[in-house]
Each structure stands twice: as structure tokens, then as C-alpha cells.
Amino acid sequence: MTVASGHNPADVRPSATLEALRQRRGLLIELRRFFEGHGFLEVETPLLAEEIIPELHIEPFVVEGGGFLQASPELHMKRLLAAGAEAIFQVTRSFRAGEIGQLHNPEFTIIEWYRTGDDMEAGIGLLDSLLQTMLNTPPARRTSYAEAFERELGVSSHLATARDLAELTERSGVPVPEGMKREDKDEWLNLLLAGRIEPQLGRDRPEIVFHYPASQASLAKVVRLPQGYEVAERFEVYYRGVELANGFHELSDAAEQRARFMAVNAARVAEGRRALPLPERLLAALEHGLPDCTGVALGFDRLAMLAAEGSSVADVMAFPRGRDRMT
């Protein structure tokens, strides 16, 4: 084989072995079999659209000529639910600018699904069944967000102040990013979660963390617990310290969702980033009526990595970003 001048011959080969790619394909077949067996319809929605869901911690790719590459298929899948779909899933590519590393690639494969009539418990149950099928794991451990903080750090995530969490972070030796907002409690919670708690989650079997702080609800419903504080009906699953999926008992109130999007944009502007256009078609669909439902987004590359006992998503991707960079 002739290699163009200036290229390293190793660069033309895929990052993953052919055996890893065959195993990846087998997982996709098994995944589709699972959802079809549960009565789901596989759908396809646009990768490129004029609208996008504003996110504080996700930066979209803006396409020259107009539009955004979608960070997830959520926007269009919810419009399908509002139009009468009941149980839908999708295997698709998603795009997030600047996300590259051992567990990240700017272009990645996402599995997303929604089922009407499901509350948070039903959504957790279906996710647990999927993991047992795909990874041959025992049933997942279920841990509330508050319990995870109590267990690993001995602190109440709901009662601790931003100052308490800042002091705990410093005592714990977790590096504090430059420009950290010391008064922002959620930022300290996120820092401690990533630095001290996530690596301990799901070591021997998947662990589903639920009831995140209400301030981190994003697109999830908020409920008040008997203890007197509000929580988001949001859940995430971890296995061997790796975050695999994020789920919501979906918010269906269009006015509340609009207010949350506007708050995200205000926070983006405060950080010196551009505000994103509100997804008016999604908001109109919510106004038309989104059925009660739960949705989950799962990072398929991470799932395939764990199934192959790899250490990086590059182990199960043919050509991750940077593989074809000129040398």
C-alpha cells in the first residue's frame, strides 16, 4: 500500500480492531431486538436543523449556511410524541463541540428512547432491563443523589451551602477550575460528583442515581419529597465509574420549559457565550400536549467500550476525531 508523503502509515488504520467493530455491530443487533421486543418503533430524525435545545454545558456545532448539528435527537422525538407516537427509539449520531477524550468524541452514537405512560420508576426499570440484556449484569443498585453524597462524602447535598461545599472540595484535594463561581452551589456539587463520587459508582454492577437537585432539573419534572425539599425526577446510570445514560420523567409544561431555556441562555451570556435561539417548534409541541412520558439517552460508544473491556471509546470507534489528523 502506498502512503502519501507526510503521513504516518499507522494513521490510515482504524482505531478499533475489526473484531471490536464486529462486537459493536452485534450489540446494535441485540439492542434493536430488545426495543422491538418491548413494542418500540424505530424512528429517524434530522441531524441538521434550524433549532437546537439550549444547554449550559453543551456547545453545539453551528453549520455554515445555517442550522445546528443536533446534540441529541430529543427535540424532534418529542415532537413525534406530541403527534401521537407512544414508544419510540433511535440509533443516531450526535455532535457536541469541544468534547474529546477518553470517554468523549465530538461525533458519537447515541441511543435515545421515549415511552408514554412511564413515570420515573418505570423508566428506571426499563433502563435496568436493557443493561442486564446488553452487558449481562446483575440488577442495578438504586441510589438517590442525596444518598450518594452522604455515602461517599458524609455531607447533605440538599442542606450544605456553597461555602460548605467549597471547603469540602478543598479538603478533598479536588482541583478547582480557574474562574469557579464560589457562590454557585450546583457548580460545587458537579465538581465533587465528578471528582469524588462518580469514580466510585457502579463498581461491581450498574448503579442508577436518581432525584437530582431541583436546580439541575433541565427538562425533567420537579416533585416535592416528604422531607420537605424539591428534587428533579432525573436519573443517571453508572457502571465501573462510567456515566452511561441520562433519563428524565419529562417536563410537559411549555411555559416552565421556556423559562428554563431562558435561564440557560442568561447563564451562557454571563459566561461570555452566545445565547441560542429557543426551539419554538418544540415549545409549540409542548403547548399542543406532550403525553406523560419518560425518556433516556444512552452513550452507545461507552456501552460498547465497557462490553469490550476497553479503556477508551476510541477502542470501539473506527475513526474517532484526530485519527486522520495530518502529521
Coordinates of C-alpha atoms in Angstrom, one line a residue:
M1 CA 0.0 0.0 0.0
T2 CA 1.3 3.4 -0.9
V3 CA 1.0 6.1 1.8
A4 CA 1.0 9.8 0.8
S5 CA 4.1 11.7 1.8
G6 CA 4.0 13.2 5.3
H7 CA 1.5 10.6 6.7
N8 CA 2.3 8.0 9.4
P9 CA 1.3 4.6 7.9
A10 CA -0.4 3.8 11.2
D11 CA -2.8 6.7 10.8
V12 CA -4.6 5.1 7.9
R13 CA -5.8 2.2 10.0
P14 CA -8.9 2.4 12.2
S15 CA -8.6 3.0 15.9
A16 CA -10.7 -0.1 16.7
T17 CA -9.8 -3.6 15.7
L18 CA -12.1 -5.4 13.2
E19 CA -13.1 -7.8 16.0
A20 CA -14.2 -4.8 18.2
L21 CA -16.2 -3.5 15.3
R22 CA -17.9 -6.9 14.8
Q23 CA -18.7 -6.9 18.5
R24 CA -20.1 -3.4 18.3
R25 CA -22.4 -4.5 15.4
G26 CA -23.6 -7.4 17.5
L27 CA -24.5 -5.1 20.3
L28 CA -26.6 -2.9 17.9
I29 CA -28.4 -6.0 16.7
E30 CA -29.2 -7.0 20.3
L31 CA -30.3 -3.5 21.2
R32 CA -32.7 -3.3 18.3
R33 CA -34.1 -6.8 19.3
F34 CA -34.6 -5.5 22.8
F35 CA -36.6 -2.5 21.9
E36 CA -38.7 -4.2 19.2
G37 CA -39.5 -6.9 21.8
H38 CA -40.8 -4.2 24.0
G39 CA -43.1 -2.7 21.3
F40 CA -40.9 0.3 20.3
L41 CA -40.9 1.8 16.9
E42 CA -37.5 2.8 15.5
V43 CA -37.5 6.3 14.1
E44 CA -35.1 8.7 12.3
T45 CA -35.0 12.5 12.8
P46 CA -32.7 15.2 11.4
L47 CA -29.1 15.6 12.3
L48 CA -29.1 19.2 11.0
A49 CA -31.9 21.6 12.0
E50 CA -32.6 25.3 12.4
E51 CA -33.3 24.8 16.1
I52 CA -31.5 23.2 19.0
I53 CA -32.1 22.7 22.7
P54 CA -30.1 25.3 24.7
E55 CA -27.7 23.6 27.2
L56 CA -25.4 25.3 29.6
H57 CA -22.7 22.6 29.5
I58 CA -23.0 21.6 25.8
E59 CA -21.7 23.7 22.9
P60 CA -23.3 22.9 19.5
F61 CA -21.7 22.8 16.1
V62 CA -23.0 25.7 14.0
V63 CA -23.2 24.9 10.3
E64 CA -22.1 27.4 7.7
G65 CA -25.2 28.4 5.7
G66 CA -27.5 27.9 8.7
G67 CA -28.5 25.4 11.4
F68 CA -27.1 23.3 14.1
L69 CA -25.8 19.7 14.2
Q70 CA -28.0 18.2 16.9
A71 CA -26.5 17.3 20.3
S72 CA -29.3 14.7 20.7
P73 CA -32.5 13.8 18.8
E74 CA -34.7 14.9 21.7
L75 CA -36.1 18.0 20.0
H76 CA -37.7 16.0 17.2
M77 CA -38.5 12.9 19.1
K78 CA -40.7 14.9 21.5
R79 CA -42.5 16.4 18.5
L80 CA -43.3 12.8 17.4
L81 CA -44.7 12.1 20.9
A82 CA -46.9 15.2 20.7
A83 CA -48.1 13.9 17.3
G84 CA -49.3 10.6 18.8
A85 CA -46.2 8.3 18.9
E86 CA -46.3 6.1 22.1
A87 CA -43.0 4.2 22.3
I88 CA -40.1 5.2 20.0
F89 CA -36.3 4.7 19.9
Q90 CA -33.5 5.9 17.7
V91 CA -29.9 4.9 17.0
T92 CA -28.2 8.0 15.6
R93 CA -25.2 10.3 15.5
S94 CA -25.0 13.3 17.8
F95 CA -22.5 16.2 17.9
R96 CA -21.0 18.3 20.7
A97 CA -18.2 20.7 20.1
G98 CA -15.1 20.5 22.1
E99 CA -15.8 17.1 23.7
I100 CA -12.8 14.9 23.1
G101 CA -11.0 12.5 25.4
Q102 CA -11.1 9.0 26.8
L103 CA -14.9 9.0 27.1
H104 CA -15.8 11.7 24.6
N105 CA -15.7 12.3 20.9
P106 CA -17.3 15.3 19.2
E107 CA -19.3 12.9 16.9
F108 CA -20.8 9.9 18.7
T109 CA -23.5 7.4 18.6
I110 CA -26.5 7.9 20.9
I111 CA -29.4 5.7 21.7
E112 CA -32.5 7.6 22.8
W113 CA -35.9 6.3 23.6
Y114 CA -39.3 7.6 25.0
R115 CA -42.4 5.7 26.2
T116 CA -45.7 7.4 27.1
G117 CA -47.3 6.4 30.4
D118 CA -44.0 5.8 32.1
D119 CA -43.1 7.6 35.3
M120 CA -39.5 7.8 36.7
E121 CA -39.7 4.3 38.3
A122 CA -40.9 2.7 35.0
G123 CA -38.1 4.5 33.1
I124 CA -35.5 3.2 35.6
G125 CA -36.9 -0.3 35.3
L126 CA -36.7 -0.4 31.5
L127 CA -33.1 1.0 31.6
D128 CA -32.1 -1.6 34.1
S129 CA -33.5 -4.4 32.0
L130 CA -31.7 -3.1 28.9
L131 CA -28.3 -3.1 30.8
Q132 CA -28.9 -6.6 32.1
T133 CA -29.6 -7.7 28.5
M134 CA -26.7 -5.8 26.8
L135 CA -23.9 -6.2 29.4
N136 CA -25.1 -9.4 31.3
T137 CA -25.0 -7.5 34.6
P138 CA -26.9 -8.1 37.9
P139 CA -29.8 -5.8 38.6
A140 CA -28.7 -2.2 39.1
R141 CA -28.2 -0.7 42.5
R142 CA -30.5 2.3 43.0
T143 CA -29.2 5.2 45.0
S144 CA -30.6 8.7 45.4
Y145 CA -28.4 11.7 44.7
A146 CA -28.5 12.6 48.4
E147 CA -27.5 9.1 49.5
A148 CA -24.5 9.1 47.1
F149 CA -23.2 12.3 48.7
E150 CA -23.8 11.0 52.2
R151 CA -22.2 7.7 51.5
E152 CA -19.1 9.0 49.7
L153 CA -18.5 12.4 51.4
G154 CA -20.6 12.4 54.5
V155 CA -22.4 15.6 53.5
S156 CA -26.0 16.5 52.8
S157 CA -26.3 17.7 49.2
H158 CA -29.6 19.4 50.0
L159 CA -28.6 21.2 53.2
A160 CA -25.0 22.1 52.6
T161 CA -24.3 25.6 51.4
A162 CA -22.0 26.7 48.5
R163 CA -19.4 27.7 51.1
D164 CA -19.6 24.3 52.9
L165 CA -19.1 22.5 49.6
A166 CA -16.2 24.8 48.6
E167 CA -14.4 24.0 51.8
L168 CA -15.1 20.2 51.4
T169 CA -13.7 20.4 47.8
E170 CA -10.5 22.0 49.0
R171 CA -10.2 19.4 51.9
S172 CA -10.8 16.6 49.4
G173 CA -8.0 17.7 47.1
V174 CA -10.3 18.1 44.1
P175 CA -8.7 20.6 41.6
V176 CA -10.8 23.8 41.4
P177 CA -11.0 25.2 37.9
E178 CA -9.9 28.8 37.4
G179 CA -12.8 31.2 37.5
M180 CA -15.0 28.9 39.6
K181 CA -18.1 30.7 40.8
R182 CA -17.8 30.3 44.6
E183 CA -21.4 31.3 45.2
D184 CA -22.8 28.7 42.7
K185 CA -23.8 25.6 44.7
D186 CA -24.5 23.5 41.7
E187 CA -21.0 24.0 40.3
W188 CA -19.5 22.7 43.6
L189 CA -21.9 19.8 43.6
N190 CA -20.9 19.0 40.0
L191 CA -17.2 19.2 40.8
L192 CA -17.5 16.9 43.8
L193 CA -19.7 14.5 41.9
A194 CA -17.2 14.2 39.1
G195 CA -14.0 14.2 41.2
R196 CA -15.0 12.1 44.2
I197 CA -18.3 10.3 43.7
E198 CA -18.6 9.2 40.1
P199 CA -15.4 7.1 40.1
Q200 CA -16.9 5.0 43.0
L201 CA -20.3 4.4 41.3
G202 CA -21.3 1.1 39.8
R203 CA -18.0 -0.7 40.6
D204 CA -19.5 -4.2 40.8
R205 CA -22.8 -3.7 39.0
P206 CA -24.6 -0.7 37.4
E207 CA -25.8 2.0 39.8
I208 CA -28.7 4.3 39.0
V209 CA -28.6 7.7 40.7
F210 CA -31.9 9.5 40.9
H211 CA -33.6 12.5 42.4
Y212 CA -31.1 15.2 41.4
P213 CA -31.4 18.7 42.9
A214 CA -34.4 20.6 41.6
S215 CA -31.9 23.3 40.3
Q216 CA -30.5 20.6 38.0
A217 CA -33.8 19.5 36.6
S218 CA -33.1 20.6 32.9
L219 CA -36.0 19.0 31.0
A220 CA -37.3 16.9 33.9
K221 CA -40.3 17.3 36.2
V222 CA -39.8 18.5 39.8
V223 CA -41.5 16.9 42.8
R224 CA -41.6 17.7 46.5
L225 CA -40.4 14.9 48.8
P226 CA -41.9 14.1 52.2
Q227 CA -38.6 15.5 53.7
G228 CA -39.7 19.0 52.6
Y229 CA -37.4 19.7 49.6
E230 CA -37.9 19.5 45.9
V231 CA -36.0 17.2 43.6
A232 CA -35.8 16.6 39.9
E233 CA -37.3 13.3 38.5
R234 CA -34.0 12.8 36.7
F235 CA -31.7 9.7 36.8
E236 CA -28.3 8.6 35.5
V237 CA -26.7 5.2 35.4
Y238 CA -23.0 4.5 36.1
Y239 CA -21.1 1.3 35.6
R240 CA -17.5 0.9 36.6
G241 CA -17.3 4.6 37.2
V242 CA -18.5 5.5 33.7
E243 CA -21.7 7.5 33.2
L244 CA -23.7 5.6 30.5
A245 CA -27.2 7.2 30.4
N246 CA -29.3 10.2 31.5
G247 CA -33.0 10.0 31.9
F248 CA -36.0 12.3 32.7
H249 CA -39.6 12.0 33.7
E250 CA -40.2 14.6 31.0
L251 CA -41.4 18.1 31.8
S252 CA -44.6 18.8 29.7
D253 CA -45.3 22.4 30.9
A254 CA -44.4 24.7 27.9
A255 CA -44.3 27.9 30.0
E256 CA -41.9 26.3 32.6
Q257 CA -39.7 24.8 29.9
R258 CA -39.5 28.2 28.1
A259 CA -38.5 29.8 31.4
R260 CA -35.8 27.2 31.9
F261 CA -34.4 27.7 28.4
M262 CA -34.3 31.4 29.0
A263 CA -32.4 30.9 32.3
V264 CA -29.9 28.7 30.5
N265 CA -29.3 31.4 27.8
A266 CA -28.8 34.0 30.6
A267 CA -26.2 31.8 32.2
R268 CA -24.5 31.3 28.8
V269 CA -24.3 35.0 28.2
A270 CA -23.0 35.6 31.7
E271 CA -20.1 33.2 30.8
G272 CA -19.4 35.1 27.6
R273 CA -21.0 32.6 25.3
R274 CA -23.8 33.2 22.8
A275 CA -27.4 32.7 23.6
L276 CA -29.0 30.1 21.5
P277 CA -32.4 30.5 19.7
L278 CA -35.2 29.0 21.5
P279 CA -36.7 25.8 19.9
E280 CA -40.1 27.3 19.2
R281 CA -41.4 24.2 17.4
L282 CA -40.6 22.1 20.4
L283 CA -42.3 24.6 22.7
A284 CA -45.3 24.7 20.4
A285 CA -45.5 20.9 20.5
L286 CA -45.5 21.0 24.3
E287 CA -48.3 23.6 24.2
H288 CA -50.2 21.2 21.9
G289 CA -49.7 18.5 24.5
L290 CA -46.8 16.2 25.4
P291 CA -48.1 12.9 26.9
D292 CA -46.7 11.9 30.3
C293 CA -43.6 10.0 29.4
T294 CA -40.0 9.2 30.4
G295 CA -37.0 9.5 28.1
V296 CA -33.5 8.2 28.2
A297 CA -30.3 9.0 26.2
L298 CA -27.5 6.4 26.3
G299 CA -24.0 6.8 25.0
F300 CA -23.6 3.7 22.8
D301 CA -19.8 4.1 22.3
R302 CA -19.3 3.9 26.1
L303 CA -21.6 0.9 26.3
A304 CA -19.6 -0.8 23.6
M305 CA -16.3 0.1 25.3
L306 CA -17.5 -1.5 28.6
A307 CA -18.7 -4.6 26.7
A308 CA -15.3 -4.9 25.1
E309 CA -13.5 -4.2 28.4
G310 CA -11.7 -1.3 26.7
S311 CA -10.3 1.9 28.3
S312 CA -11.4 4.5 25.8
V313 CA -14.2 5.0 23.3
A314 CA -11.5 5.0 20.6
D315 CA -11.2 1.3 21.2
V316 CA -14.6 0.7 19.7
M317 CA -14.8 3.5 17.1
A318 CA -13.3 3.1 13.7
F319 CA -12.1 6.7 13.1
P320 CA -12.5 9.0 16.2
R321 CA -11.7 12.7 15.9
G322 CA -8.0 13.2 15.5
R323 CA -7.3 9.8 14.0
D324 CA -7.0 11.3 10.5
R325 CA -5.2 14.4 11.5
M326 CA -2.3 15.4 9.2
T327 CA 1.2 14.8 10.7

